[in-house]
Amino acid sequence: LKDSEYKIGIDIGGTNTSLGLVDTNGRCVKKMDFSTSANKNIEEFISKLVASIHEICMIDAHEVQPVGIGIAAPAAQYRAGLIQNPANLLWGTINIADLLKRQVDLPITVINDSNAVALGELKYGLARGMKNFVAITLGTGLGAGVVVNGELVNGANGFAGELGHIIVEPNGRKCGCKRRGCVETYVSATGVCRTAFELMANELDPSKLRGWTYSNLTAKAVYDLAVEGDTLARKTFEITGEIFGKMLASTAVSFDPEAIILSGGLVHAGEFLLKPTLKSFNENVIGSLRGKVAIFPSQFSDSEAAILGASSMIDIAEAVSTE
Ligand SMILES: [Zn+2]
């Protein structure tokens, strides 16, 4: 391959930052990760990122020159290149495009991480050829990217598709957005832990969950106990799936999508989550859409869809840095 045929996709997450060197066929030919949270200030993070960009471009002792860099990040604003004070990053509001541009002479585009996932699915994933679909990422929160008539929906202010903040429970759990009852306080890795503790308080069943402290429990631990047959752990996923299915039924009437594609750490819970979700969806979806919306997990491994989607922005976007 010629150098001009490579792009770099970067997915900045609260825990890890992943980089991928992407070829013209949308294949991630090389991938790297480093800890986001270990870089306490933004200067440290940018240095680490620049070093990683050089490293990922080294192929057979030769540094390739990619055509550009696409960055996916939480609370990212596409036009401005900003990352706006997201809850799970440490640096407040930063202009990631400007900061990186000082050290790397390449066009840089920035996109919201959930939208990057949707683009990755649209261009290279299971949504290829679809005109209407929703990609949902279940991680620390619930992110979504919505594609209608073949295009990503941004809305008047760039907030379209923030489905994690649909209120599903009046006076429900407090959310990071400062309101109560948002679906991501129930349907996310943190939501699963909150539900597990609610069940422990309300039920008397013996459970290994009771050995965990609130600050140490993870959705993965709840999953491992569900596999062992722990009643409360299984019930936790049933409750999560029931709420998720209702939310997806509302998503279905909002956009009439061909498919809803699920990704993110919580999807690793597999049938424990998927089965009650589909059951609840089928019970709650409007009759005219029953059987018309396919709901399935992504084929991509973690962060791959975001990397591919972000890198694909280089084709269609005028680089933020040149605006
Ligand atoms: Zn919220």
Short mmCIF file of C-alpha atoms and ligand atoms in Angstrom, two decimals:
data_model
loop_
_atom_site.label_atom_id
_atom_site.label_comp_id
_atom_site.label_asym_id
_atom_site.label_seq_id
_atom_site.Cartn_x
_atom_site.Cartn_y
_atom_site.Cartn_z
CA LEU A 1 0.00 0.00 0.00
CA LYS A 2 1.00 3.57 -0.63
CA ASP A 3 1.19 5.89 2.39
CA SER A 4 -1.74 7.89 1.08
CA GLU A 5 -3.95 4.90 1.56
CA TYR A 6 -3.71 4.90 5.34
CA LYS A 7 -5.75 6.86 7.88
CA ILE A 8 -5.60 6.93 11.65
CA GLY A 9 -8.69 6.45 13.81
CA ILE A 10 -8.51 7.25 17.53
CA ASP A 11 -11.09 6.41 20.19
CA ILE A 12 -10.57 8.39 23.41
CA GLY A 13 -12.43 6.71 26.27
CA GLY A 14 -12.50 7.34 29.99
CA THR A 15 -10.36 4.28 30.72
CA ASN A 16 -8.42 3.58 27.52
CA THR A 17 -7.44 5.37 24.35
CA SER A 18 -7.26 3.13 21.28
CA LEU A 19 -5.57 3.92 17.98
CA GLY A 20 -5.94 2.09 14.71
CA LEU A 21 -4.11 2.36 11.39
CA VAL A 22 -6.86 1.88 8.84
CA ASP A 23 -6.42 0.92 5.18
CA THR A 24 -8.69 1.87 2.26
CA ASN A 25 -10.75 -1.27 2.72
CA GLY A 26 -11.61 -0.23 6.25
CA ARG A 27 -9.34 -2.80 7.82
CA CYS A 28 -7.61 -1.94 11.04
CA VAL A 29 -4.13 -3.20 10.07
CA LYS A 30 -2.51 -2.17 13.34
CA LYS A 31 -3.98 -1.34 16.72
CA MET A 32 -2.65 0.11 19.98
CA ASP A 33 -4.07 1.05 23.37
CA PHE A 34 -2.89 3.11 26.28
CA SER A 35 -4.43 4.16 29.56
CA THR A 36 -6.28 7.49 29.31
CA SER A 37 -6.68 7.86 33.05
CA ALA A 38 -2.94 7.41 33.73
CA ASN A 39 -2.35 10.76 31.98
CA LYS A 40 -3.64 13.18 34.55
CA ASN A 41 -3.08 16.42 32.67
CA ILE A 42 -3.81 17.14 29.06
CA GLU A 43 -0.17 17.91 28.15
CA GLU A 44 0.87 14.43 29.34
CA PHE A 45 -1.99 12.91 27.38
CA ILE A 46 -1.13 14.76 24.16
CA SER A 47 2.56 13.72 24.45
CA LYS A 48 1.55 10.11 24.90
CA LEU A 49 -0.89 10.37 21.99
CA VAL A 50 1.72 11.92 19.66
CA ALA A 51 4.23 9.18 20.55
CA SER A 52 1.58 6.54 19.88
CA ILE A 53 0.68 8.12 16.52
CA HIS A 54 4.34 7.90 15.43
CA GLU A 55 4.59 4.35 16.70
CA ILE A 56 1.47 3.11 14.93
CA CYS A 57 2.77 4.57 11.64
CA MET A 58 5.94 2.45 11.79
CA ILE A 59 5.58 -0.38 9.34
CA ASP A 60 8.64 -2.49 8.49
CA ALA A 61 10.99 0.13 10.00
CA HIS A 62 9.47 2.81 7.75
CA GLU A 63 7.14 5.56 9.02
CA VAL A 64 4.10 5.84 6.74
CA GLN A 65 2.43 9.22 6.25
CA PRO A 66 -1.31 8.80 6.69
CA VAL A 67 -3.77 11.19 5.00
CA GLY A 68 -5.36 12.31 8.24
CA ILE A 69 -6.55 11.59 11.75
CA GLY A 70 -10.13 11.06 12.90
CA ILE A 71 -10.79 11.31 16.64
CA ALA A 72 -13.82 9.87 18.43
CA ALA A 73 -14.39 11.19 21.94
CA PRO A 74 -17.20 11.59 24.46
CA ALA A 75 -19.03 14.95 24.31
CA ALA A 76 -17.07 15.89 21.19
CA GLN A 77 -18.28 18.75 19.03
CA TYR A 78 -17.63 18.13 15.39
CA ARG A 79 -17.51 21.72 14.10
CA ALA A 80 -15.45 23.21 16.90
CA GLY A 81 -13.06 20.29 17.47
CA LEU A 82 -13.88 20.54 21.15
CA ILE A 83 -14.31 17.90 23.78
CA GLN A 84 -16.75 19.55 26.18
CA ASN A 85 -16.09 18.67 29.79
CA PRO A 86 -17.24 15.04 29.65
CA ALA A 87 -17.96 13.35 32.98
CA ASN A 88 -15.47 10.51 32.52
CA LEU A 89 -12.44 12.46 31.29
CA LEU A 90 -10.26 14.54 33.56
CA TRP A 91 -9.37 17.64 31.60
CA GLY A 92 -12.47 19.84 31.40
CA THR A 93 -13.24 21.40 28.03
CA ILE A 94 -10.34 21.13 25.58
CA ASN A 95 -9.81 21.71 21.88
CA ILE A 96 -8.26 18.37 21.05
CA ALA A 97 -7.88 19.22 17.34
CA ASP A 98 -5.87 22.40 18.07
CA LEU A 99 -3.71 20.76 20.74
CA LEU A 100 -2.78 17.85 18.51
CA LYS A 101 -2.34 20.02 15.43
CA ARG A 102 0.56 21.82 17.14
CA GLN A 103 2.56 18.59 17.12
CA VAL A 104 1.21 16.56 14.20
CA ASP A 105 1.03 18.06 10.73
CA LEU A 106 -2.03 16.20 9.45
CA PRO A 107 -5.71 17.08 8.91
CA ILE A 108 -7.65 16.26 12.07
CA THR A 109 -11.39 15.72 12.48
CA VAL A 110 -13.29 15.19 15.71
CA ILE A 111 -16.58 13.33 16.18
CA ASN A 112 -18.75 12.24 19.07
CA ASP A 113 -17.88 8.63 19.98
CA SER A 114 -21.42 7.27 19.65
CA ASN A 115 -21.77 8.83 16.21
CA ALA A 116 -18.39 7.35 15.22
CA VAL A 117 -19.67 3.89 16.14
CA ALA A 118 -22.75 4.42 13.95
CA LEU A 119 -20.55 5.56 11.04
CA GLY A 120 -18.27 2.54 11.52
CA GLU A 121 -21.31 0.23 11.31
CA LEU A 122 -22.68 2.12 8.30
CA LYS A 123 -19.47 2.07 6.26
CA TYR A 124 -17.82 -1.19 7.28
CA GLY A 125 -20.13 -3.10 9.62
CA LEU A 126 -23.45 -4.88 9.76
CA ALA A 127 -25.36 -1.71 8.74
CA ARG A 128 -23.73 -1.57 5.29
CA GLY A 129 -26.49 -0.87 2.79
CA MET A 130 -28.99 0.19 5.46
CA LYS A 131 -30.67 3.59 5.24
CA ASN A 132 -32.23 3.65 8.71
CA PHE A 133 -30.68 2.17 11.83
CA VAL A 134 -29.60 2.99 15.37
CA ALA A 135 -26.27 1.99 16.93
CA ILE A 136 -26.32 1.80 20.72
CA THR A 137 -23.20 1.54 22.88
CA LEU A 138 -23.59 0.21 26.41
CA GLY A 139 -20.56 1.20 28.42
CA THR A 140 -20.27 3.38 31.51
CA GLY A 141 -23.31 5.14 30.03
CA LEU A 142 -25.66 4.54 27.10
CA GLY A 143 -24.56 6.21 23.86
CA ALA A 144 -26.36 6.17 20.53
CA GLY A 145 -25.88 7.20 16.92
CA VAL A 146 -28.94 7.49 14.70
CA VAL A 147 -28.86 7.13 10.92
CA VAL A 148 -31.96 8.27 9.00
CA ASN A 149 -32.17 8.19 5.20
CA GLY A 150 -28.50 7.15 5.07
CA GLU A 151 -27.25 10.10 7.11
CA LEU A 152 -26.17 10.57 10.67
CA VAL A 153 -28.69 12.73 12.51
CA ASN A 154 -27.05 15.62 14.37
CA GLY A 155 -29.99 17.90 15.09
CA ALA A 156 -30.10 21.67 15.38
CA ASN A 157 -27.62 21.76 18.27
CA GLY A 158 -25.72 18.51 17.76
CA PHE A 159 -27.56 16.66 20.50
CA ALA A 160 -29.78 14.38 18.43
CA GLY A 161 -29.34 10.74 19.37
CA GLU A 162 -28.55 11.35 23.05
CA LEU A 163 -30.86 8.44 23.78
CA GLY A 164 -29.15 7.63 27.09
CA HIS A 165 -30.97 10.61 28.56
CA ILE A 166 -34.47 9.50 27.68
CA ILE A 167 -36.32 9.53 31.00
CA VAL A 168 -37.78 6.10 31.72
CA GLU A 169 -38.59 6.46 35.43
CA PRO A 170 -40.24 9.56 36.93
CA ASN A 171 -38.29 10.58 40.05
CA GLY A 172 -35.87 7.76 39.27
CA ARG A 173 -32.11 7.52 39.75
CA LYS A 174 -29.98 10.65 39.67
CA CYS A 175 -28.11 10.96 36.35
CA GLY A 176 -24.80 12.62 35.45
CA CYS A 177 -26.86 15.14 33.43
CA LYS A 178 -28.29 16.34 36.79
CA ARG A 179 -31.82 15.07 36.08
CA ARG A 180 -33.52 11.91 37.35
CA GLY A 181 -34.62 8.64 35.76
CA CYS A 182 -32.54 8.66 32.54
CA VAL A 183 -32.32 5.23 30.92
CA GLU A 184 -28.51 5.15 31.22
CA THR A 185 -28.80 5.12 35.02
CA TYR A 186 -30.41 1.66 34.56
CA VAL A 187 -29.09 0.33 31.25
CA SER A 188 -25.29 0.65 31.39
CA ALA A 189 -22.42 -0.95 33.28
CA THR A 190 -22.97 1.41 36.21
CA GLY A 191 -26.75 0.97 35.97
CA VAL A 192 -26.35 -2.80 36.36
CA CYS A 193 -24.38 -2.28 39.59
CA ARG A 194 -27.00 0.13 40.92
CA THR A 195 -29.75 -2.41 40.17
CA ALA A 196 -27.76 -5.22 41.83
CA PHE A 197 -27.53 -3.20 45.05
CA GLU A 198 -31.21 -2.28 44.92
CA LEU A 199 -32.05 -5.99 44.64
CA MET A 200 -29.75 -6.87 47.53
CA ALA A 201 -31.60 -4.33 49.67
CA ASN A 202 -35.09 -5.45 48.60
CA GLU A 203 -34.65 -9.25 48.51
CA LEU A 204 -33.43 -11.83 51.01
CA ASP A 205 -31.96 -14.42 48.60
CA PRO A 206 -28.43 -15.47 49.50
CA SER A 207 -26.03 -14.15 46.85
CA LYS A 208 -22.30 -13.80 46.36
CA LEU A 209 -23.12 -10.25 45.25
CA ARG A 210 -23.44 -9.46 48.93
CA GLY A 211 -19.69 -9.86 49.34
CA TRP A 212 -19.02 -6.84 47.12
CA THR A 213 -18.80 -3.24 48.22
CA TYR A 214 -20.64 -0.62 46.21
CA SER A 215 -17.45 1.01 44.96
CA ASN A 216 -15.84 -2.30 43.91
CA LEU A 217 -18.70 -4.05 42.12
CA THR A 218 -18.48 -4.23 38.32
CA ALA A 219 -20.97 -5.33 35.66
CA LYS A 220 -18.45 -8.04 34.72
CA ALA A 221 -18.62 -9.43 38.28
CA VAL A 222 -22.43 -9.47 38.11
CA TYR A 223 -22.15 -11.32 34.79
CA ASP A 224 -19.70 -13.88 36.19
CA LEU A 225 -22.12 -14.59 39.05
CA ALA A 226 -25.03 -14.87 36.61
CA VAL A 227 -23.04 -17.54 34.75
CA GLU A 228 -22.62 -19.39 38.08
CA GLY A 229 -26.39 -19.34 38.50
CA ASP A 230 -26.63 -16.64 41.17
CA THR A 231 -30.34 -15.71 41.42
CA LEU A 232 -29.89 -12.02 42.17
CA ALA A 233 -27.23 -11.59 39.48
CA ARG A 234 -29.58 -13.14 36.89
CA LYS A 235 -32.49 -11.03 38.15
CA THR A 236 -30.28 -7.94 37.76
CA PHE A 237 -29.91 -8.59 34.04
CA GLU A 238 -33.63 -9.43 33.69
CA ILE A 239 -34.57 -6.05 35.16
CA THR A 240 -31.96 -4.29 32.99
CA GLY A 241 -33.24 -6.03 29.86
CA GLU A 242 -36.85 -5.24 30.66
CA ILE A 243 -36.12 -1.51 30.92
CA PHE A 244 -33.86 -1.63 27.85
CA GLY A 245 -36.53 -3.39 25.76
CA LYS A 246 -39.09 -0.69 26.60
CA MET A 247 -36.61 2.02 25.70
CA LEU A 248 -35.86 0.28 22.39
CA ALA A 249 -39.61 0.07 21.71
CA SER A 250 -39.73 3.87 22.02
CA THR A 251 -36.64 4.14 19.81
CA ALA A 252 -38.42 2.01 17.21
CA VAL A 253 -41.41 4.36 16.98
CA SER A 254 -39.12 7.40 16.90
CA PHE A 255 -37.07 6.32 13.87
CA ASP A 256 -38.64 3.16 12.39
CA PRO A 257 -35.14 1.63 11.98
CA GLU A 258 -34.33 -1.53 10.05
CA ALA A 259 -31.97 -2.54 12.81
CA ILE A 260 -30.70 -1.62 16.25
CA ILE A 261 -27.05 -2.67 16.62
CA LEU A 262 -25.66 -3.12 20.12
CA SER A 263 -22.04 -2.74 21.21
CA GLY A 264 -20.00 -1.91 24.30
CA GLY A 265 -18.81 -3.83 27.33
CA LEU A 266 -22.25 -4.69 28.68
CA VAL A 267 -23.16 -6.54 25.47
CA HIS A 268 -20.61 -9.18 26.57
CA ALA A 269 -23.30 -10.30 29.01
CA GLY A 270 -24.78 -12.02 25.94
CA GLU A 271 -28.05 -13.87 26.39
CA PHE A 272 -28.38 -12.80 30.03
CA LEU A 273 -29.07 -9.29 28.73
CA LEU A 274 -30.25 -9.95 25.17
CA LYS A 275 -32.99 -12.45 25.99
CA PRO A 276 -34.96 -10.26 28.46
CA THR A 277 -34.32 -7.24 26.21
CA LEU A 278 -35.90 -8.91 23.16
CA LYS A 279 -38.77 -10.28 25.25
CA SER A 280 -39.52 -6.82 26.64
CA PHE A 281 -39.10 -5.21 23.22
CA ASN A 282 -41.60 -7.60 21.63
CA GLU A 283 -44.07 -7.03 24.45
CA ASN A 284 -43.79 -3.25 24.24
CA VAL A 285 -43.19 -2.36 20.61
CA ILE A 286 -46.14 -0.91 18.70
CA GLY A 287 -47.98 -3.62 16.71
CA SER A 288 -47.20 -2.13 13.31
CA LEU A 289 -43.44 -2.51 13.97
CA ARG A 290 -43.49 -5.92 15.66
CA GLY A 291 -41.12 -8.27 13.84
CA LYS A 292 -39.80 -5.42 11.68
CA VAL A 293 -36.80 -4.26 13.72
CA ALA A 294 -33.75 -6.52 13.94
CA ILE A 295 -31.86 -6.18 17.22
CA PHE A 296 -28.41 -7.79 17.37
CA PRO A 297 -24.84 -7.30 18.68
CA SER A 298 -22.14 -5.66 16.55
CA GLN A 299 -19.52 -7.85 14.87
CA PHE A 300 -16.74 -5.43 15.88
CA SER A 301 -14.52 -5.84 18.89
CA ASP A 302 -14.45 -3.01 21.45
CA SER A 303 -13.48 0.40 20.04
CA GLU A 304 -13.02 -0.95 16.48
CA ALA A 305 -16.27 0.56 15.17
CA ALA A 306 -15.39 3.95 16.71
CA ILE A 307 -11.87 3.82 15.21
CA LEU A 308 -13.20 2.95 11.75
CA GLY A 309 -16.02 5.50 11.93
CA ALA A 310 -13.70 8.29 13.09
CA SER A 311 -11.16 7.48 10.37
CA SER A 312 -13.91 7.53 7.73
CA MET A 313 -14.62 11.18 8.60
CA ILE A 314 -11.40 12.15 6.84
CA ASP A 315 -13.02 11.46 3.45
CA ILE A 316 -16.13 13.51 3.98
CA ALA A 317 -15.10 16.27 6.34
CA GLU A 318 -13.11 19.38 5.77
CA ALA A 319 -10.53 19.05 8.47
CA VAL A 320 -11.45 21.16 11.48
CA SER A 321 -7.94 22.52 11.57
CA THR A 322 -8.30 24.12 8.14
CA GLU A 323 -11.59 25.88 8.90
ZN ZN B 1 -29.36 11.95 32.05
#
